[in-house]
Amino acid sequence: MVVLYGGQSAEHEVSRVTAAHVLAAIDRSRYTVEAIGIDRDGQWRLFEPPADVESLPALPVAGTIVSPPEVFADSNADQLTVVLPLLHGPMGEDGTVQGLLELANVPYVGAGVLGSALAMDKAAAKATLSAAGVPQARWRAIHEPAWSGDEDAITGILHDLGETVFVKPANMGSSVGVSKATGSADVRVALKEAFRYDEWAVVEETIVGRELELAVLGNVELEFSVPGEIVPGAEFYDYDDKYVDGAAKLIIPAELSRSEVAEMERLAAQAYRALRVEGMGRVDFLYEPNGRGFLLNEINTIPGFTPISMYPKMWEATGLSYPRLIDTLIELALDRHHRRSAKRQLD
Ligand SMILES: Nc1ncnc2c1ncn2[C@@H]1O[C@H](COP(=O)(O)OP(=O)(O)O)[C@@H](O)[C@H]1O
Ligand SMILES: [Mg+2]
């Protein structure tokens, strides 16, 4: 098994924490593990994990430089390699690395090229979900090169979405570049911040309600965890809340009725399929109990796996241990690979 971590996105550090935790949890008697860190320049480095890897808070990105073809050259029939891409954000969770793995013809955990790209890009995801009839907050997508930045354009958006909006880069995660903004001057600053990360941004109406999540596993048949709830420590669930001070409260299982859980599962499955997610996904909702009900916020195809992350915690609360979760992800990767390989051989 090859664990890929680090990466060229703003979530490089988060990925290293995730990788340290996953590596410590993998059953080394069942799997041979190679750890490859991708540095900020995109170089792949083979890291030799020490015996006491569980004592590392984050996996270093260090070691001999290797090229991707070299890594996968010896993945043959007698020892099947499965890649676990633990890369968050652009150049990792967005279909780019998945494309490389497709070319190398190696099985890998999680969504494929299209699913990764669609779920990562908030503008493309929202358009696809709206075509599939999945309820969401009202939104606008803005493309920087085509954006006038006129006062009229901004006031028009605020007129449609309300005075207080969320502004986000389309391709990012971990709340990086996300702001809550009120009024046109504030929105202008928020857009500038979002455009630091991507030339596409989305603006959304502010939802006043609960923040709920479901962990999903599967390719065709889907399994759902018990729901989780996030009570942000700051004004919203921002980067520090997620990884630095951990002030957010995580409630697992969330207090919901059976019919509410059933509704969440129904919408999660609909969204997961519409966005072509495979393997795993953490499906995030904003919930207006006395309004429109569950509104889909996003699906993360490579959710955080740190000790305080929701995805593994929700599975643990459902009865699926961390090592069993990894086993299941590997089985799903192989299942998808076999199905796809069968199609490739038809011509
Ligand atoms: N439309 C919205 N209304 C209210 N809160 C929101 C809205 N969109 C995002 N948030 C808050 O901001 C956080 C980060 O936004 P999110 O879309 O999940 O970005 P990321 O992909 O970076 O996690 C959410 O967890 C939530 O706390
Ligand atoms: Mg989020």
PDB file of N, CA, C and O and ligand atoms in Angstrom, residues 11 120 122 126 137-138 165-170 172-180 202-209 211 213 230 232 235-239 242 282 284 286 297-298 300, ligand 1:
ATOM      1  N   GLU A  11      -3.689  22.967   2.327  1.00  0.00           N
ATOM      2  CA  GLU A  11      -4.007  21.990   3.363  1.00  0.00           C
ATOM      3  C   GLU A  11      -2.891  20.949   3.550  1.00  0.00           C
ATOM      4  O   GLU A  11      -3.117  19.884   4.117  1.00  0.00           O
ATOM      5  N   MET A 120     -15.022  18.661  -5.491  1.00  0.00           N
ATOM      6  CA  MET A 120     -14.074  19.671  -5.015  1.00  0.00           C
ATOM      7  C   MET A 120     -14.474  21.076  -5.423  1.00  0.00           C
ATOM      8  O   MET A 120     -14.284  22.033  -4.683  1.00  0.00           O
ATOM      9  N   LYS A 122     -16.780  23.875  -5.782  1.00  0.00           N
ATOM     10  CA  LYS A 122     -18.075  24.208  -5.195  1.00  0.00           C
ATOM     11  C   LYS A 122     -19.061  24.749  -6.239  1.00  0.00           C
ATOM     12  O   LYS A 122     -20.266  24.523  -6.116  1.00  0.00           O
ATOM     13  N   LYS A 126     -22.444  22.642  -7.000  1.00  0.00           N
ATOM     14  CA  LYS A 126     -23.762  23.239  -6.780  1.00  0.00           C
ATOM     15  C   LYS A 126     -24.629  23.146  -8.029  1.00  0.00           C
ATOM     16  O   LYS A 126     -25.820  22.856  -7.946  1.00  0.00           O
ATOM     17  N   ALA A 137     -28.464  25.920  -0.155  1.00  0.00           N
ATOM     18  CA  ALA A 137     -28.589  27.367   0.044  1.00  0.00           C
ATOM     19  C   ALA A 137     -28.572  28.026  -1.337  1.00  0.00           C
ATOM     20  O   ALA A 137     -28.007  27.480  -2.280  1.00  0.00           O
ATOM     21  N   ARG A 138     -29.181  29.205  -1.435  1.00  0.00           N
ATOM     22  CA  ARG A 138     -29.121  29.937  -2.706  1.00  0.00           C
ATOM     23  C   ARG A 138     -27.691  30.429  -2.931  1.00  0.00           C
ATOM     24  O   ARG A 138     -26.998  30.771  -1.966  1.00  0.00           O
ATOM     25  N   VAL A 165     -23.542  37.228   3.622  1.00  0.00           N
ATOM     26  CA  VAL A 165     -23.327  36.060   2.751  1.00  0.00           C
ATOM     27  C   VAL A 165     -22.025  35.349   3.116  1.00  0.00           C
ATOM     28  O   VAL A 165     -21.174  35.905   3.821  1.00  0.00           O
ATOM     29  N   PHE A 166     -21.890  34.119   2.647  1.00  0.00           N
ATOM     30  CA  PHE A 166     -20.618  33.404   2.745  1.00  0.00           C
ATOM     31  C   PHE A 166     -19.932  33.486   1.386  1.00  0.00           C
ATOM     32  O   PHE A 166     -20.564  33.259   0.358  1.00  0.00           O
ATOM     33  N   VAL A 167     -18.662  33.832   1.404  1.00  0.00           N
ATOM     34  CA  VAL A 167     -17.876  33.931   0.164  1.00  0.00           C
ATOM     35  C   VAL A 167     -16.771  32.889   0.261  1.00  0.00           C
ATOM     36  O   VAL A 167     -16.062  32.822   1.264  1.00  0.00           O
ATOM     37  N   LYS A 168     -16.644  32.051  -0.779  1.00  0.00           N
ATOM     38  CA  LYS A 168     -15.689  30.945  -0.714  1.00  0.00           C
ATOM     39  C   LYS A 168     -14.962  30.773  -2.043  1.00  0.00           C
ATOM     40  O   LYS A 168     -15.577  30.933  -3.099  1.00  0.00           O
ATOM     41  N   PRO A 169     -13.688  30.408  -2.012  1.00  0.00           N
ATOM     42  CA  PRO A 169     -13.049  29.993  -3.261  1.00  0.00           C
ATOM     43  C   PRO A 169     -13.711  28.691  -3.699  1.00  0.00           C
ATOM     44  O   PRO A 169     -14.073  27.866  -2.845  1.00  0.00           O
ATOM     45  N   ALA A 170     -13.907  28.476  -5.019  1.00  0.00           N
ATOM     46  CA  ALA A 170     -14.587  27.257  -5.463  1.00  0.00           C
ATOM     47  C   ALA A 170     -13.763  26.017  -5.130  1.00  0.00           C
ATOM     48  O   ALA A 170     -14.291  25.007  -4.683  1.00  0.00           O
ATOM     49  N   MET A 172     -11.206  24.751  -2.775  1.00  0.00           N
ATOM     50  CA  MET A 172     -10.402  24.816  -1.552  1.00  0.00           C
ATOM     51  C   MET A 172     -11.078  23.932  -0.536  1.00  0.00           C
ATOM     52  O   MET A 172     -11.994  23.208  -0.844  1.00  0.00           O
ATOM     53  N   GLY A 173     -10.599  23.968   0.694  1.00  0.00           N
ATOM     54  CA  GLY A 173     -11.210  23.198   1.751  1.00  0.00           C
ATOM     55  C   GLY A 173     -10.676  23.681   3.070  1.00  0.00           C
ATOM     56  O   GLY A 173      -9.917  24.658   3.107  1.00  0.00           O
ATOM     57  N   SER A 174     -11.099  23.019   4.151  1.00  0.00           N
ATOM     58  CA  SER A 174     -10.662  23.382   5.502  1.00  0.00           C
ATOM     59  C   SER A 174     -10.976  24.838   5.851  1.00  0.00           C
ATOM     60  O   SER A 174     -10.290  25.453   6.661  1.00  0.00           O
ATOM     61  N   SER A 175     -11.969  25.398   5.208  1.00  0.00           N
ATOM     62  CA  SER A 175     -12.397  26.786   5.427  1.00  0.00           C
ATOM     63  C   SER A 175     -11.358  27.818   4.990  1.00  0.00           C
ATOM     64  O   SER A 175     -11.506  29.005   5.278  1.00  0.00           O
ATOM     65  N   VAL A 176     -10.305  27.400   4.291  1.00  0.00           N
ATOM     66  CA  VAL A 176      -9.280  28.342   3.824  1.00  0.00           C
ATOM     67  C   VAL A 176      -9.913  29.280   2.791  1.00  0.00           C
ATOM     68  O   VAL A 176     -10.562  28.839   1.851  1.00  0.00           O
ATOM     69  N   GLY A 177      -9.762  30.584   3.011  1.00  0.00           N
ATOM     70  CA  GLY A 177     -10.291  31.572   2.066  1.00  0.00           C
ATOM     71  C   GLY A 177     -11.780  31.839   2.199  1.00  0.00           C
ATOM     72  O   GLY A 177     -12.345  32.599   1.431  1.00  0.00           O
ATOM     73  N   VAL A 178     -12.431  31.193   3.184  1.00  0.00           N
ATOM     74  CA  VAL A 178     -13.878  31.374   3.384  1.00  0.00           C
ATOM     75  C   VAL A 178     -14.123  32.556   4.322  1.00  0.00           C
ATOM     76  O   VAL A 178     -13.474  32.667   5.354  1.00  0.00           O
ATOM     77  N   SER A 179     -15.029  33.473   3.958  1.00  0.00           N
ATOM     78  CA  SER A 179     -15.407  34.552   4.873  1.00  0.00           C
ATOM     79  C   SER A 179     -16.908  34.731   4.909  1.00  0.00           C
ATOM     80  O   SER A 179     -17.616  34.449   3.946  1.00  0.00           O
ATOM     81  N   LYS A 180     -17.343  35.257   6.056  1.00  0.00           N
ATOM     82  CA  LYS A 180     -18.727  35.673   6.204  1.00  0.00           C
ATOM     83  C   LYS A 180     -18.687  37.188   6.058  1.00  0.00           C
ATOM     84  O   LYS A 180     -17.879  37.841   6.729  1.00  0.00           O
ATOM     85  N   VAL A 202     -17.664  31.228  -4.993  1.00  0.00           N
ATOM     86  CA  VAL A 202     -19.113  31.171  -4.841  1.00  0.00           C
ATOM     87  C   VAL A 202     -19.531  32.068  -3.690  1.00  0.00           C
ATOM     88  O   VAL A 202     -18.799  32.237  -2.719  1.00  0.00           O
ATOM     89  N   VAL A 203     -20.711  32.666  -3.863  1.00  0.00           N
ATOM     90  CA  VAL A 203     -21.304  33.487  -2.812  1.00  0.00           C
ATOM     91  C   VAL A 203     -22.607  32.795  -2.447  1.00  0.00           C
ATOM     92  O   VAL A 203     -23.365  32.382  -3.330  1.00  0.00           O
ATOM     93  N   GLU A 204     -22.850  32.627  -1.150  1.00  0.00           N
ATOM     94  CA  GLU A 204     -24.057  31.912  -0.704  1.00  0.00           C
ATOM     95  C   GLU A 204     -24.827  32.712   0.324  1.00  0.00           C
ATOM     96  O   GLU A 204     -24.228  33.434   1.123  1.00  0.00           O
ATOM     97  N   GLU A 205     -26.117  32.529   0.344  1.00  0.00           N
ATOM     98  CA  GLU A 205     -26.914  33.110   1.432  1.00  0.00           C
ATOM     99  C   GLU A 205     -26.471  32.463   2.745  1.00  0.00           C
ATOM    100  O   GLU A 205     -26.012  31.319   2.757  1.00  0.00           O
ATOM    101  N   THR A 206     -26.600  33.185   3.833  1.00  0.00           N
ATOM    102  CA  THR A 206     -26.252  32.629   5.147  1.00  0.00           C
ATOM    103  C   THR A 206     -27.408  31.799   5.674  1.00  0.00           C
ATOM    104  O   THR A 206     -28.551  32.277   5.716  1.00  0.00           O
ATOM    105  N   ILE A 207     -27.121  30.566   6.046  1.00  0.00           N
ATOM    106  CA  ILE A 207     -28.147  29.700   6.617  1.00  0.00           C
ATOM    107  C   ILE A 207     -28.030  29.758   8.139  1.00  0.00           C
ATOM    108  O   ILE A 207     -26.943  29.561   8.689  1.00  0.00           O
ATOM    109  N   VAL A 208     -29.131  30.057   8.792  1.00  0.00           N
ATOM    110  CA  VAL A 208     -29.145  30.045  10.246  1.00  0.00           C
ATOM    111  C   VAL A 208     -29.750  28.709  10.645  1.00  0.00           C
ATOM    112  O   VAL A 208     -30.910  28.440  10.354  1.00  0.00           O
ATOM    113  N   GLY A 209     -28.923  27.865  11.215  1.00  0.00           N
ATOM    114  CA  GLY A 209     -29.439  26.543  11.569  1.00  0.00           C
ATOM    115  C   GLY A 209     -28.345  25.673  12.134  1.00  0.00           C
ATOM    116  O   GLY A 209     -27.318  26.170  12.597  1.00  0.00           O
ATOM    117  N   GLU A 211     -25.461  22.493  11.947  1.00  0.00           N
ATOM    118  CA  GLU A 211     -24.484  21.960  10.998  1.00  0.00           C
ATOM    119  C   GLU A 211     -24.350  20.465  11.270  1.00  0.00           C
ATOM    120  O   GLU A 211     -23.888  20.061  12.334  1.00  0.00           O
ATOM    121  N   GLU A 213     -23.555  16.305   9.781  1.00  0.00           N
ATOM    122  CA  GLU A 213     -22.747  15.547   8.824  1.00  0.00           C
ATOM    123  C   GLU A 213     -23.062  14.060   8.899  1.00  0.00           C
ATOM    124  O   GLU A 213     -23.493  13.565   9.944  1.00  0.00           O
ATOM    125  N   ILE A 230     -21.837  19.614  14.421  1.00  0.00           N
ATOM    126  CA  ILE A 230     -20.749  20.519  14.779  1.00  0.00           C
ATOM    127  C   ILE A 230     -21.353  21.786  15.356  1.00  0.00           C
ATOM    128  O   ILE A 230     -22.236  22.387  14.756  1.00  0.00           O
ATOM    129  N   PRO A 232     -19.883  25.166  16.103  1.00  0.00           N
ATOM    130  CA  PRO A 232     -18.630  25.912  15.938  1.00  0.00           C
ATOM    131  C   PRO A 232     -18.270  26.713  17.185  1.00  0.00           C
ATOM    132  O   PRO A 232     -19.142  27.217  17.891  1.00  0.00           O
ATOM    133  N   GLU A 235     -17.325  32.114  14.976  1.00  0.00           N
ATOM    134  CA  GLU A 235     -18.573  32.523  14.323  1.00  0.00           C
ATOM    135  C   GLU A 235     -19.023  31.490  13.292  1.00  0.00           C
ATOM    136  O   GLU A 235     -20.202  31.300  13.053  1.00  0.00           O
ATOM    137  N   PHE A 236     -18.064  30.824  12.657  1.00  0.00           N
ATOM    138  CA  PHE A 236     -18.392  29.647  11.861  1.00  0.00           C
ATOM    139  C   PHE A 236     -17.260  28.647  12.022  1.00  0.00           C
ATOM    140  O   PHE A 236     -16.273  28.923  12.711  1.00  0.00           O
ATOM    141  N   TYR A 237     -17.402  27.469  11.444  1.00  0.00           N
ATOM    142  CA  TYR A 237     -16.449  26.377  11.621  1.00  0.00           C
ATOM    143  C   TYR A 237     -15.234  26.690  10.748  1.00  0.00           C
ATOM    144  O   TYR A 237     -15.163  26.274   9.609  1.00  0.00           O
ATOM    145  N   ASP A 238     -14.288  27.458  11.302  1.00  0.00           N
ATOM    146  CA  ASP A 238     -13.164  27.917  10.486  1.00  0.00           C
ATOM    147  C   ASP A 238     -11.937  27.025  10.675  1.00  0.00           C
ATOM    148  O   ASP A 238     -11.975  26.032  11.398  1.00  0.00           O
ATOM    149  N   TYR A 239     -10.857  27.410  10.037  1.00  0.00           N
ATOM    150  CA  TYR A 239      -9.645  26.579  10.024  1.00  0.00           C
ATOM    151  C   TYR A 239      -9.136  26.287  11.443  1.00  0.00           C
ATOM    152  O   TYR A 239      -8.843  25.146  11.784  1.00  0.00           O
ATOM    153  N   LYS A 242     -11.139  23.842  13.283  1.00  0.00           N
ATOM    154  CA  LYS A 242     -11.007  22.478  12.782  1.00  0.00           C
ATOM    155  C   LYS A 242      -9.708  21.838  13.238  1.00  0.00           C
ATOM    156  O   LYS A 242      -9.677  20.654  13.549  1.00  0.00           O
ATOM    157  N   ARG A 282     -17.707  12.425   3.118  1.00  0.00           N
ATOM    158  CA  ARG A 282     -18.381  13.001   4.285  1.00  0.00           C
ATOM    159  C   ARG A 282     -19.346  14.041   3.743  1.00  0.00           C
ATOM    160  O   ARG A 282     -18.939  14.998   3.087  1.00  0.00           O
ATOM    161  N   ASP A 284     -21.944  16.930   4.173  1.00  0.00           N
ATOM    162  CA  ASP A 284     -22.210  17.993   5.150  1.00  0.00           C
ATOM    163  C   ASP A 284     -23.492  18.754   4.808  1.00  0.00           C
ATOM    164  O   ASP A 284     -23.693  19.154   3.658  1.00  0.00           O
ATOM    165  N   LEU A 286     -26.444  21.850   6.129  1.00  0.00           N
ATOM    166  CA  LEU A 286     -26.904  22.920   7.011  1.00  0.00           C
ATOM    167  C   LEU A 286     -28.395  22.627   7.177  1.00  0.00           C
ATOM    168  O   LEU A 286     -29.073  22.290   6.202  1.00  0.00           O
ATOM    169  N   ASN A 297     -24.557  21.138   1.993  1.00  0.00           N
ATOM    170  CA  ASN A 297     -23.465  22.113   1.895  1.00  0.00           C
ATOM    171  C   ASN A 297     -22.366  21.595   0.981  1.00  0.00           C
ATOM    172  O   ASN A 297     -22.020  22.232  -0.004  1.00  0.00           O
ATOM    173  N   GLU A 298     -21.806  20.426   1.285  1.00  0.00           N
ATOM    174  CA  GLU A 298     -20.751  19.906   0.422  1.00  0.00           C
ATOM    175  C   GLU A 298     -20.487  18.440   0.726  1.00  0.00           C
ATOM    176  O   GLU A 298     -20.905  17.925   1.755  1.00  0.00           O
ATOM    177  N   ASN A 300     -17.092  16.028   1.043  1.00  0.00           N
ATOM    178  CA  ASN A 300     -15.637  15.949   1.043  1.00  0.00           C
ATOM    179  C   ASN A 300     -15.256  14.532   0.662  1.00  0.00           C
ATOM    180  O   ASN A 300     -15.639  13.579   1.344  1.00  0.00           O
TER     181      ASN A 300
HETATM  182  N1  LIG B   1     -24.231  29.217   3.519  1.00  0.00           N
HETATM  183  C1  LIG B   1     -23.766  29.089   4.760  1.00  0.00           C
HETATM  184  N2  LIG B   1     -24.501  29.488   5.827  1.00  0.00           N
HETATM  185  C2  LIG B   1     -24.023  29.377   7.097  1.00  0.00           C
HETATM  186  N3  LIG B   1     -22.802  28.884   7.405  1.00  0.00           N
HETATM  187  C3  LIG B   1     -22.012  28.474   6.395  1.00  0.00           C
HETATM  188  C4  LIG B   1     -22.447  28.545   5.027  1.00  0.00           C
HETATM  189  N4  LIG B   1     -21.466  28.069   4.258  1.00  0.00           N
HETATM  190  C5  LIG B   1     -20.458  27.747   5.074  1.00  0.00           C
HETATM  191  N5  LIG B   1     -20.769  27.974   6.367  1.00  0.00           N
HETATM  192  C6  LIG B   1     -19.855  27.759   7.520  1.00  0.00           C
HETATM  193  O1  LIG B   1     -18.505  27.852   7.046  1.00  0.00           O
HETATM  194  C7  LIG B   1     -17.815  26.590   7.196  1.00  0.00           C
HETATM  195  C8  LIG B   1     -16.889  26.341   6.004  1.00  0.00           C
HETATM  196  O2  LIG B   1     -17.619  26.318   4.802  1.00  0.00           O
HETATM  197  P1  LIG B   1     -17.540  25.086   3.778  1.00  0.00           P
HETATM  198  O3  LIG B   1     -18.438  25.368   2.638  1.00  0.00           O
HETATM  199  O4  LIG B   1     -17.812  23.828   4.511  1.00  0.00           O
HETATM  200  O5  LIG B   1     -16.042  25.168   3.266  1.00  0.00           O
HETATM  201  P2  LIG B   1     -14.827  24.121   3.313  1.00  0.00           P
HETATM  202  O6  LIG B   1     -14.882  23.370   2.036  1.00  0.00           O
HETATM  203  O7  LIG B   1     -13.630  24.997   3.398  1.00  0.00           O
HETATM  204  O8  LIG B   1     -15.028  23.228   4.511  1.00  0.00           O
HETATM  205  C9  LIG B   1     -18.927  25.560   7.381  1.00  0.00           C
HETATM  206  O9  LIG B   1     -18.482  24.463   8.106  1.00  0.00           O
HETATM  207  C10 LIG B   1     -19.994  26.387   8.134  1.00  0.00           C
HETATM  208  O10 LIG B   1     -19.641  26.528   9.516  1.00  0.00           O
END
